[in-house]
């Protein structure tokens, strides 16, 4: 950390005691200033790259609507999640990733609007593809309940550094270059992005006449979720927007870096189409969330995305020449969240098959198919079988234990 030197000019004093007092007082001021400097960290892209004028094709994995990159440091290979919704990296205290040192603290806000003071740490030098990155930084989080498949996060600061990036999960590569004109000839559906809090925000159209500000967030799995605030705004301004709502309820669905969001009203949406720069995703089921609206990594099931920092532009490139695609997905009608570390039904739609099978808001999962489930991590790791009816033992908010047979 660079500290600006202090140049002191002390007045001449006859009293040795006065001089000592002045020196002690000045030393206290200096130490206080240095301490304040050490405790606060400002966002930046001060990390350096091992190459210039380069183009590199870095292998990636696309698993459960998440993008992963293999990084090598200190003769070990780690799995990084590429999260454009994070302004910089993230390291989890319960992982084995060997961060180097603490650099200071920043203030971060969770989905509920609560501010948290968290440490910023420096990554060791690491290599992705043929590129070595020195001095990369990330937030140090004490816990991350969904941290089951990766060791750390790469954030959008890679693009803010000036690197142009193309993510092509069909071919399993992320093309990275410091030549910001490299992708200028690429075709596709372009949208401009803004950088509040150093993460990309774009405009999408979830219904005719409605413009929603959404974060391009590859750390989010779903193609699109709408903020509750946007839903209320659209319902007020556009009476026909009610045709896009197939149900409402109350609950908590999202799990962020600091835990689950608070319970609130949830709207279950069935959108005729979601437009990105002239491209339409049709027949899409989604829901509202307490945080900001988001476009997530599910978009890569339908094409590639180019991130161009020079133009502050995101280009979606569908896998064929069409201007629309039919999503026709099922509604997410139940969500499980950690409550005191235990898996609990945080949200359920009363019109869902899970509700008809017997699940209720607040049910605590005790066992699945006779296997005890004591932690949320165990629940996440359970080998559920698609379309198979599993046997759940749950305890309701009334303390009564029930048996439920249902798909997950």
Tab-separated table of C-alpha atoms in Angstrom:
chain	number	residue	atom	x	y	z
A	1	UNK	CA	0.000	0.000	0.000
A	2	UNK	CA	1.358	3.408	-0.955
A	3	UNK	CA	1.359	6.035	1.788
A	4	UNK	CA	2.074	9.693	1.023
A	5	UNK	CA	4.942	10.943	3.230
A	6	UNK	CA	4.229	13.728	5.722
A	7	UNK	CA	6.548	16.778	5.764
A	8	UNK	CA	6.508	18.444	9.177
A	9	UNK	CA	7.500	21.989	10.056
A	10	UNK	CA	7.603	22.503	13.844
A	11	UNK	CA	7.846	25.959	15.382
A	12	UNK	CA	10.840	26.743	17.640
A	13	UNK	CA	9.836	26.470	21.313
A	14	UNK	CA	11.811	27.232	24.412
A	15	UNK	CA	10.126	24.608	26.590
A	16	UNK	CA	11.326	21.026	26.139
A	17	UNK	CA	8.053	19.816	27.657
A	18	UNK	CA	6.068	21.810	25.111
A	19	UNK	CA	8.156	20.364	22.314
A	20	UNK	CA	7.587	16.829	23.547
A	21	UNK	CA	3.848	17.485	23.830
A	22	UNK	CA	3.734	18.916	20.338
A	23	UNK	CA	5.718	15.959	18.963
A	24	UNK	CA	3.433	13.436	20.670
A	25	UNK	CA	0.358	15.280	19.441
A	26	UNK	CA	1.731	15.393	15.881
A	27	UNK	CA	2.660	11.699	16.037
A	28	UNK	CA	-0.888	10.908	17.157
A	29	UNK	CA	-2.282	12.831	14.165
A	30	UNK	CA	0.069	11.026	11.778
A	31	UNK	CA	-0.779	7.601	13.203
A	32	UNK	CA	-4.474	8.390	13.056
A	33	UNK	CA	-4.196	9.479	9.435
A	34	UNK	CA	-2.239	6.368	8.498
A	35	UNK	CA	-4.714	4.134	10.327
A	36	UNK	CA	-7.655	5.737	8.548
A	37	UNK	CA	-5.838	5.290	5.243
A	38	UNK	CA	-5.193	1.636	6.020
A	39	UNK	CA	-8.781	0.968	7.042
A	40	UNK	CA	-10.406	2.355	3.893
A	41	UNK	CA	-9.997	0.874	0.450
A	42	UNK	CA	-11.164	2.585	-2.713
A	43	UNK	CA	-12.220	0.677	-5.810
A	44	UNK	CA	-9.661	0.472	-8.591
A	45	UNK	CA	-8.113	-1.715	-11.268
A	46	UNK	CA	-4.526	-1.500	-10.071
A	47	UNK	CA	-3.770	-5.153	-10.832
A	48	UNK	CA	-1.338	-5.810	-13.683
A	49	UNK	CA	-1.211	-8.333	-16.532
A	50	UNK	CA	1.732	-10.383	-17.761
A	51	UNK	CA	1.132	-9.553	-21.441
A	52	UNK	CA	0.377	-6.599	-23.697
A	53	UNK	CA	-1.191	-6.555	-27.157
A	54	UNK	CA	-2.533	-10.068	-26.599
A	55	UNK	CA	-5.533	-12.235	-27.438
A	56	UNK	CA	-6.065	-15.341	-25.333
A	57	UNK	CA	-8.700	-18.083	-25.517
A	58	UNK	CA	-9.254	-19.243	-21.951
A	59	UNK	CA	-11.140	-22.520	-21.339
A	60	UNK	CA	-14.334	-22.165	-19.309
A	61	UNK	CA	-16.924	-24.523	-17.836
A	62	UNK	CA	-20.654	-23.820	-17.888
A	63	UNK	CA	-22.352	-25.753	-15.116
A	64	UNK	CA	-25.855	-25.163	-13.702
A	65	UNK	CA	-25.994	-21.717	-15.317
A	66	UNK	CA	-22.691	-20.574	-13.845
A	67	UNK	CA	-19.394	-19.787	-15.630
A	68	UNK	CA	-16.192	-21.206	-14.147
A	69	UNK	CA	-12.532	-20.550	-14.973
A	70	UNK	CA	-9.585	-22.641	-13.808
A	71	UNK	CA	-6.860	-20.537	-12.148
A	72	UNK	CA	-3.407	-21.766	-11.133
A	73	UNK	CA	-1.371	-20.335	-8.268
A	74	UNK	CA	1.348	-21.761	-6.035
A	75	UNK	CA	1.268	-25.061	-7.936
A	76	UNK	CA	-2.441	-25.573	-7.216
A	77	UNK	CA	-5.461	-25.165	-9.465
A	78	UNK	CA	-8.594	-23.437	-8.189
A	79	UNK	CA	-12.040	-22.903	-9.646
A	80	UNK	CA	-13.146	-19.276	-10.057
A	81	UNK	CA	-16.717	-18.197	-10.747
A	82	UNK	CA	-17.012	-15.356	-13.263
A	83	UNK	CA	-19.461	-12.891	-11.699
A	84	UNK	CA	-20.085	-9.680	-13.646
A	85	UNK	CA	-22.463	-8.571	-10.906
A	86	UNK	CA	-19.477	-8.136	-8.578
A	87	UNK	CA	-17.302	-5.055	-9.110
A	88	UNK	CA	-14.201	-6.953	-7.984
A	89	UNK	CA	-13.201	-10.420	-6.824
A	90	UNK	CA	-14.587	-12.269	-3.815
A	91	UNK	CA	-12.792	-14.693	-1.506
A	92	UNK	CA	-14.636	-16.795	1.054
A	93	UNK	CA	-13.184	-17.279	4.499
A	94	UNK	CA	-14.323	-20.915	4.561
A	95	UNK	CA	-12.509	-21.757	1.305
A	96	UNK	CA	-8.896	-22.864	0.967
A	97	UNK	CA	-7.904	-20.152	-1.486
A	98	UNK	CA	-4.614	-18.596	-0.204
A	99	UNK	CA	-5.174	-14.835	-0.275
A	100	UNK	CA	-2.040	-12.824	0.491
A	101	UNK	CA	-2.886	-9.875	2.765
A	102	UNK	CA	-5.611	-7.490	3.839
A	103	UNK	CA	-5.612	-4.091	2.118
A	104	UNK	CA	-8.360	-2.240	3.987
A	105	UNK	CA	-12.137	-2.160	4.237
A	106	UNK	CA	-15.026	-1.193	2.001
A	107	UNK	CA	-18.736	-0.738	2.602
A	108	UNK	CA	-21.038	-3.177	0.814
A	109	UNK	CA	-24.853	-3.250	0.806
A	110	UNK	CA	-26.889	-6.450	0.764
A	111	UNK	CA	-30.236	-7.083	-0.947
A	112	UNK	CA	-32.039	-5.726	2.122
A	113	UNK	CA	-30.163	-2.403	1.937
A	114	UNK	CA	-28.091	-3.095	5.055
A	115	UNK	CA	-24.510	-1.766	4.955
A	116	UNK	CA	-21.627	-4.071	5.881
A	117	UNK	CA	-17.971	-3.197	6.440
A	118	UNK	CA	-15.870	-5.940	4.888
A	119	UNK	CA	-12.176	-6.586	4.330
A	120	UNK	CA	-10.482	-6.332	0.949
A	121	UNK	CA	-7.657	-8.797	0.314
A	122	UNK	CA	-5.010	-9.300	-2.340
A	123	UNK	CA	-4.981	-12.503	-4.390
A	124	UNK	CA	-1.669	-14.257	-4.993
A	125	UNK	CA	-0.377	-14.075	-8.564
A	126	UNK	CA	-2.512	-16.480	-10.591
A	127	UNK	CA	-2.687	-17.697	-14.181
A	128	UNK	CA	-5.787	-18.122	-16.322
A	129	UNK	CA	-5.045	-19.434	-19.785
A	130	UNK	CA	-1.664	-17.954	-20.760
A	131	UNK	CA	-2.276	-14.779	-18.759
A	132	UNK	CA	-0.821	-14.127	-15.287
A	133	UNK	CA	-2.548	-11.519	-13.124
A	134	UNK	CA	-0.637	-9.728	-10.354
A	135	UNK	CA	-2.153	-7.745	-7.487
A	136	UNK	CA	-5.793	-8.687	-8.071
A	137	UNK	CA	-8.113	-7.816	-5.178
A	138	UNK	CA	-11.332	-9.157	-3.731
A	139	UNK	CA	-13.762	-8.767	-0.866
A	140	UNK	CA	-13.292	-11.233	2.000
A	141	UNK	CA	-16.620	-12.659	3.080
A	142	UNK	CA	-16.978	-14.655	6.264
A	143	UNK	CA	-19.416	-17.160	4.868
A	144	UNK	CA	-21.225	-18.050	1.667
A	145	UNK	CA	-23.832	-20.739	2.160
A	146	UNK	CA	-24.045	-21.550	-1.558
A	147	UNK	CA	-20.285	-21.952	-1.880
A	148	UNK	CA	-20.156	-25.579	-2.978
A	149	UNK	CA	-18.456	-25.594	-6.364
A	150	UNK	CA	-15.800	-22.879	-6.520
A	151	UNK	CA	-13.040	-21.224	-4.505
A	152	UNK	CA	-13.170	-17.521	-5.406
A	153	UNK	CA	-14.758	-15.001	-7.774
A	154	UNK	CA	-13.536	-12.945	-10.723
A	155	UNK	CA	-15.482	-9.706	-11.029
A	156	UNK	CA	-16.296	-7.123	-13.682
A	157	UNK	CA	-13.062	-5.268	-12.918
A	158	UNK	CA	-11.487	-7.424	-15.650
A	159	UNK	CA	-13.600	-5.484	-18.150
A	160	UNK	CA	-13.241	-2.188	-16.260
A	161	UNK	CA	-9.472	-2.692	-16.615
A	162	UNK	CA	-10.011	-2.252	-20.355
A	163	UNK	CA	-10.120	-5.898	-21.412
A	164	UNK	CA	-12.640	-6.870	-24.075
A	165	UNK	CA	-14.209	-10.259	-23.389
A	166	UNK	CA	-16.336	-12.699	-25.362
A	167	UNK	CA	-18.020	-15.565	-23.508
A	168	UNK	CA	-18.849	-18.517	-25.748
A	169	UNK	CA	-20.065	-21.438	-23.637
A	170	UNK	CA	-21.016	-23.504	-26.699
A	171	UNK	CA	-17.308	-23.776	-27.565
A	172	UNK	CA	-16.180	-23.623	-23.924
A	173	UNK	CA	-13.995	-20.515	-24.240
A	174	UNK	CA	-13.680	-16.983	-22.942
A	175	UNK	CA	-11.752	-14.829	-25.415
A	176	UNK	CA	-9.869	-12.026	-23.633
A	177	UNK	CA	-7.892	-9.223	-25.264
A	178	UNK	CA	-6.478	-5.806	-24.396
A	179	UNK	CA	-7.234	-4.673	-27.959
A	180	UNK	CA	-10.583	-2.996	-27.336
A	181	UNK	CA	-11.241	-2.787	-31.107
A	182	UNK	CA	-10.838	-6.548	-31.544
A	183	UNK	CA	-14.602	-7.240	-31.463
A	184	UNK	CA	-15.706	-4.126	-33.376
A	185	UNK	CA	-16.775	-6.232	-36.368
A	186	UNK	CA	-18.891	-8.624	-34.307
A	187	UNK	CA	-22.586	-8.812	-35.232
A	188	UNK	CA	-25.432	-9.239	-32.782
A	189	UNK	CA	-27.891	-7.334	-30.630
A	190	UNK	CA	-26.085	-4.526	-28.826
A	191	UNK	CA	-27.101	-2.648	-25.676
A	192	UNK	CA	-25.194	0.104	-23.915
A	193	UNK	CA	-24.296	-0.297	-20.244
A	194	UNK	CA	-23.711	2.114	-17.385
A	195	UNK	CA	-21.493	1.537	-14.359
A	196	UNK	CA	-23.166	2.537	-11.091
A	197	UNK	CA	-21.096	0.932	-8.336
A	198	UNK	CA	-18.778	-0.334	-11.110
A	199	UNK	CA	-21.108	-3.076	-12.382
A	200	UNK	CA	-22.962	-3.053	-15.744
A	201	UNK	CA	-26.570	-1.874	-15.863
A	202	UNK	CA	-28.540	-2.207	-19.108
A	203	UNK	CA	-32.068	-1.455	-20.284
A	204	UNK	CA	-34.349	-4.365	-21.204
A	205	UNK	CA	-38.039	-4.489	-22.103
A	206	UNK	CA	-40.098	-7.082	-20.170
A	207	UNK	CA	-43.412	-5.854	-21.594
A	208	UNK	CA	-44.499	-3.517	-24.373
A	209	UNK	CA	-43.697	0.075	-23.366
A	210	UNK	CA	-41.880	-0.937	-20.155
A	211	UNK	CA	-38.156	-0.245	-19.760
A	212	UNK	CA	-36.418	-1.957	-16.871
A	213	UNK	CA	-32.905	-1.245	-15.609
A	214	UNK	CA	-31.259	-4.623	-15.065
A	215	UNK	CA	-27.810	-5.601	-13.842
A	216	UNK	CA	-25.897	-7.883	-16.206
A	217	UNK	CA	-24.988	-10.390	-13.528
A	218	UNK	CA	-23.441	-13.723	-14.507
A	219	UNK	CA	-23.382	-14.647	-10.813
A	220	UNK	CA	-27.181	-14.876	-11.045
A	221	UNK	CA	-28.427	-18.105	-12.632
A	222	UNK	CA	-31.797	-17.091	-14.090
A	223	UNK	CA	-32.219	-15.394	-17.446
A	224	UNK	CA	-34.146	-12.517	-15.858
A	225	UNK	CA	-35.650	-11.555	-12.520
A	226	UNK	CA	-37.544	-8.317	-11.997
A	227	UNK	CA	-37.205	-6.088	-8.971
A	228	UNK	CA	-40.337	-5.704	-6.887
A	229	UNK	CA	-40.030	-1.942	-7.311
A	230	UNK	CA	-40.116	-2.265	-11.114
A	231	UNK	CA	-43.142	-4.546	-10.958
A	232	UNK	CA	-45.055	-2.027	-8.819
A	233	UNK	CA	-44.079	0.807	-11.169
A	234	UNK	CA	-45.205	-1.103	-14.267
A	235	UNK	CA	-48.482	-2.162	-12.639
A	236	UNK	CA	-49.258	1.497	-11.855
A	237	UNK	CA	-48.323	2.938	-15.251
A	238	UNK	CA	-49.522	0.118	-17.500
A	239	UNK	CA	-52.867	-1.461	-16.455
A	240	UNK	CA	-52.409	-4.256	-19.022
A	241	UNK	CA	-49.237	-5.365	-17.243
A	242	UNK	CA	-51.495	-7.397	-14.937
A	243	UNK	CA	-51.828	-9.904	-17.803
A	244	UNK	CA	-48.172	-10.837	-17.175
A	245	UNK	CA	-48.783	-11.787	-13.516
A	246	UNK	CA	-49.978	-15.339	-12.864
A	247	UNK	CA	-49.889	-15.212	-9.075
A	248	UNK	CA	-48.566	-13.504	-5.966
A	249	UNK	CA	-47.380	-14.589	-2.549
A	250	UNK	CA	-45.026	-13.687	0.283
A	251	UNK	CA	-41.627	-15.133	0.960
A	252	UNK	CA	-37.867	-14.966	0.705
A	253	UNK	CA	-36.105	-16.437	-2.320
A	254	UNK	CA	-32.711	-14.850	-2.961
A	255	UNK	CA	-29.582	-15.791	-1.020
A	256	UNK	CA	-26.786	-13.255	-1.248
A	257	UNK	CA	-23.329	-12.913	0.216
A	258	UNK	CA	-24.770	-11.846	3.568
A	259	UNK	CA	-27.684	-14.289	3.817
A	260	UNK	CA	-31.273	-14.458	2.605
A	261	UNK	CA	-33.401	-11.468	1.730
A	262	UNK	CA	-36.234	-10.465	4.049
A	263	UNK	CA	-39.748	-11.778	3.522
A	264	UNK	CA	-41.794	-9.630	1.149
A	265	UNK	CA	-44.432	-9.879	-1.562
A	266	UNK	CA	-43.399	-12.004	-4.541
A	267	UNK	CA	-45.086	-11.825	-7.952
A	268	UNK	CA	-44.909	-14.825	-10.286
A	269	UNK	CA	-44.581	-13.519	-13.836
A	270	UNK	CA	-45.351	-15.122	-17.180
A	271	UNK	CA	-43.856	-12.752	-19.735
A	272	UNK	CA	-44.969	-12.823	-23.349
A	273	UNK	CA	-41.494	-11.669	-24.293
A	274	UNK	CA	-38.356	-10.135	-22.827
A	275	UNK	CA	-36.459	-7.901	-25.244
A	276	UNK	CA	-32.690	-7.286	-25.259
A	277	UNK	CA	-31.644	-4.796	-27.924
A	278	UNK	CA	-34.206	-6.059	-30.447
A	279	UNK	CA	-33.885	-9.767	-29.601
A	280	UNK	CA	-36.901	-11.395	-27.914
A	281	UNK	CA	-36.955	-14.234	-25.379
A	282	UNK	CA	-40.568	-15.441	-25.582
A	283	UNK	CA	-42.848	-17.342	-23.194
A	284	UNK	CA	-40.703	-16.832	-20.102
A	285	UNK	CA	-41.656	-17.608	-16.494
A	286	UNK	CA	-39.895	-15.612	-13.795
A	287	UNK	CA	-40.587	-13.746	-10.563
A	288	UNK	CA	-39.795	-10.615	-8.635
A	289	UNK	CA	-36.999	-10.062	-6.157
A	290	UNK	CA	-36.223	-7.482	-3.472
A	291	UNK	CA	-32.903	-6.531	-5.041
A	292	UNK	CA	-32.291	-4.996	-8.449
A	293	UNK	CA	-33.547	-6.567	-11.662
A	294	UNK	CA	-30.950	-8.874	-13.188
A	295	UNK	CA	-30.032	-10.589	-16.437
A	296	UNK	CA	-28.227	-13.786	-15.452
A	297	UNK	CA	-26.012	-16.497	-16.911
A	298	UNK	CA	-28.951	-18.520	-18.258
A	299	UNK	CA	-28.685	-16.237	-21.306
A	300	UNK	CA	-25.641	-18.264	-22.422
A	301	UNK	CA	-27.917	-21.222	-23.149
A	302	UNK	CA	-29.108	-19.201	-26.142
A	303	UNK	CA	-25.939	-17.509	-27.411
A	304	UNK	CA	-22.685	-15.688	-26.695
A	305	UNK	CA	-22.051	-12.245	-25.193
A	306	UNK	CA	-19.315	-9.763	-26.084
A	307	UNK	CA	-18.324	-7.155	-23.467
A	308	UNK	CA	-16.715	-4.098	-25.056
A	309	UNK	CA	-15.399	-1.575	-22.486
A	310	UNK	CA	-14.403	1.032	-25.083
A	311	UNK	CA	-17.969	1.371	-26.298
A	312	UNK	CA	-19.506	0.365	-22.949
A	313	UNK	CA	-21.527	-2.132	-24.910
A	314	UNK	CA	-22.803	-5.693	-24.493
A	315	UNK	CA	-23.582	-7.667	-27.653
A	316	UNK	CA	-25.797	-10.758	-27.523
A	317	UNK	CA	-25.086	-13.194	-30.359
A	318	UNK	CA	-27.803	-15.855	-30.740
A	319	UNK	CA	-26.739	-19.296	-31.912
A	320	UNK	CA	-28.733	-18.912	-35.123
A	321	UNK	CA	-29.848	-15.984	-37.254
A	322	UNK	CA	-33.265	-15.693	-35.607
A	323	UNK	CA	-34.450	-12.595	-33.763
A	324	UNK	CA	-36.527	-14.557	-31.240
A	325	UNK	CA	-36.354	-17.764	-29.247
A	326	UNK	CA	-38.967	-19.680	-27.274
A	327	UNK	CA	-37.903	-20.270	-23.679
A	328	UNK	CA	-41.107	-21.966	-22.439
A	329	UNK	CA	-39.615	-22.753	-19.034
A	330	UNK	CA	-41.375	-23.900	-15.880
A	331	UNK	CA	-42.147	-21.435	-13.128
A	332	UNK	CA	-39.877	-21.490	-10.079
A	333	UNK	CA	-42.640	-21.954	-7.529
A	334	UNK	CA	-40.714	-22.946	-4.409
A	335	UNK	CA	-37.455	-21.703	-2.884
A	336	UNK	CA	-35.369	-23.002	0.006
A	337	UNK	CA	-33.249	-20.670	2.128
A	338	UNK	CA	-30.985	-21.147	5.166
A	339	UNK	CA	-32.559	-20.218	8.510
A	340	UNK	CA	-29.991	-20.561	11.284
A	341	UNK	CA	-28.060	-22.782	8.892
A	342	UNK	CA	-30.989	-25.188	8.292
A	343	UNK	CA	-32.827	-25.652	4.952
A	344	UNK	CA	-36.244	-24.029	5.135
A	345	UNK	CA	-39.034	-23.261	2.675
A	346	UNK	CA	-38.587	-19.533	2.195
A	347	UNK	CA	-41.177	-19.078	-0.520
A	348	UNK	CA	-43.942	-21.145	-2.102
A	349	UNK	CA	-46.693	-20.325	-4.564
A	350	UNK	CA	-50.103	-21.612	-3.547
A	351	UNK	CA	-50.861	-22.483	-7.163
A	352	UNK	CA	-47.866	-24.810	-7.447
A	353	UNK	CA	-47.593	-28.591	-7.441
A	354	UNK	CA	-45.235	-28.344	-4.439
A	355	UNK	CA	-48.007	-26.652	-2.464
A	356	UNK	CA	-50.488	-29.313	-3.572
A	357	UNK	CA	-47.995	-32.000	-2.479
A	358	UNK	CA	-47.929	-30.527	1.028
A	359	UNK	CA	-45.079	-28.010	1.349
A	360	UNK	CA	-45.850	-24.868	3.352
A	361	UNK	CA	-44.048	-21.605	4.056
A	362	UNK	CA	-41.509	-22.021	6.868
A	363	UNK	CA	-41.254	-25.844	6.681
A	364	UNK	CA	-37.903	-27.039	8.054
A	365	UNK	CA	-36.344	-29.960	6.137
A	366	UNK	CA	-35.365	-32.715	8.586
A	367	UNK	CA	-34.568	-35.585	6.208
A	368	UNK	CA	-34.822	-36.658	2.566
A	369	UNK	CA	-35.436	-40.308	1.659
A	370	UNK	CA	-34.525	-41.245	5.233
A	371	UNK	CA	-31.197	-39.383	5.179
A	372	UNK	CA	-30.870	-36.730	7.876
A	373	UNK	CA	-30.301	-33.174	6.651
A	374	UNK	CA	-28.696	-31.001	9.311
A	375	UNK	CA	-27.277	-28.115	7.264
A	376	UNK	CA	-28.213	-26.103	4.206
A	377	UNK	CA	-24.984	-27.236	2.550
A	378	UNK	CA	-26.097	-30.875	2.936
A	379	UNK	CA	-29.405	-29.965	1.317
A	380	UNK	CA	-27.634	-28.328	-1.640
A	381	UNK	CA	-25.391	-31.360	-2.079
A	382	UNK	CA	-28.217	-33.920	-1.967
A	383	UNK	CA	-28.371	-35.998	-5.210
A	384	UNK	CA	-31.889	-35.110	-6.322
A	385	UNK	CA	-33.169	-36.957	-9.398
A	386	UNK	CA	-35.126	-34.995	-11.976
A	387	UNK	CA	-38.872	-35.796	-12.036
A	388	UNK	CA	-38.389	-38.323	-9.194
A	389	UNK	CA	-40.652	-38.070	-6.152
A	390	UNK	CA	-38.484	-37.901	-3.054
A	391	UNK	CA	-39.730	-38.438	0.491
A	392	UNK	CA	-39.283	-35.334	2.645
A	393	UNK	CA	-39.680	-35.198	6.410
A	394	UNK	CA	-40.446	-31.636	7.448
A	395	UNK	CA	-41.379	-29.749	10.590
A	396	UNK	CA	-43.909	-26.956	10.167
A	397	UNK	CA	-43.981	-23.636	11.979
A	398	UNK	CA	-46.503	-25.232	14.353
A	399	UNK	CA	-43.918	-27.835	15.401
A	400	UNK	CA	-45.782	-30.732	13.773
A	401	UNK	CA	-43.671	-33.204	11.770
A	402	UNK	CA	-45.090	-34.308	8.413
A	403	UNK	CA	-44.123	-36.612	5.518
A	404	UNK	CA	-44.265	-35.230	1.979
A	405	UNK	CA	-43.647	-36.950	-1.336
A	406	UNK	CA	-42.679	-34.463	-4.011
A	407	UNK	CA	-40.271	-33.689	-6.825
A	408	UNK	CA	-37.435	-31.294	-6.121
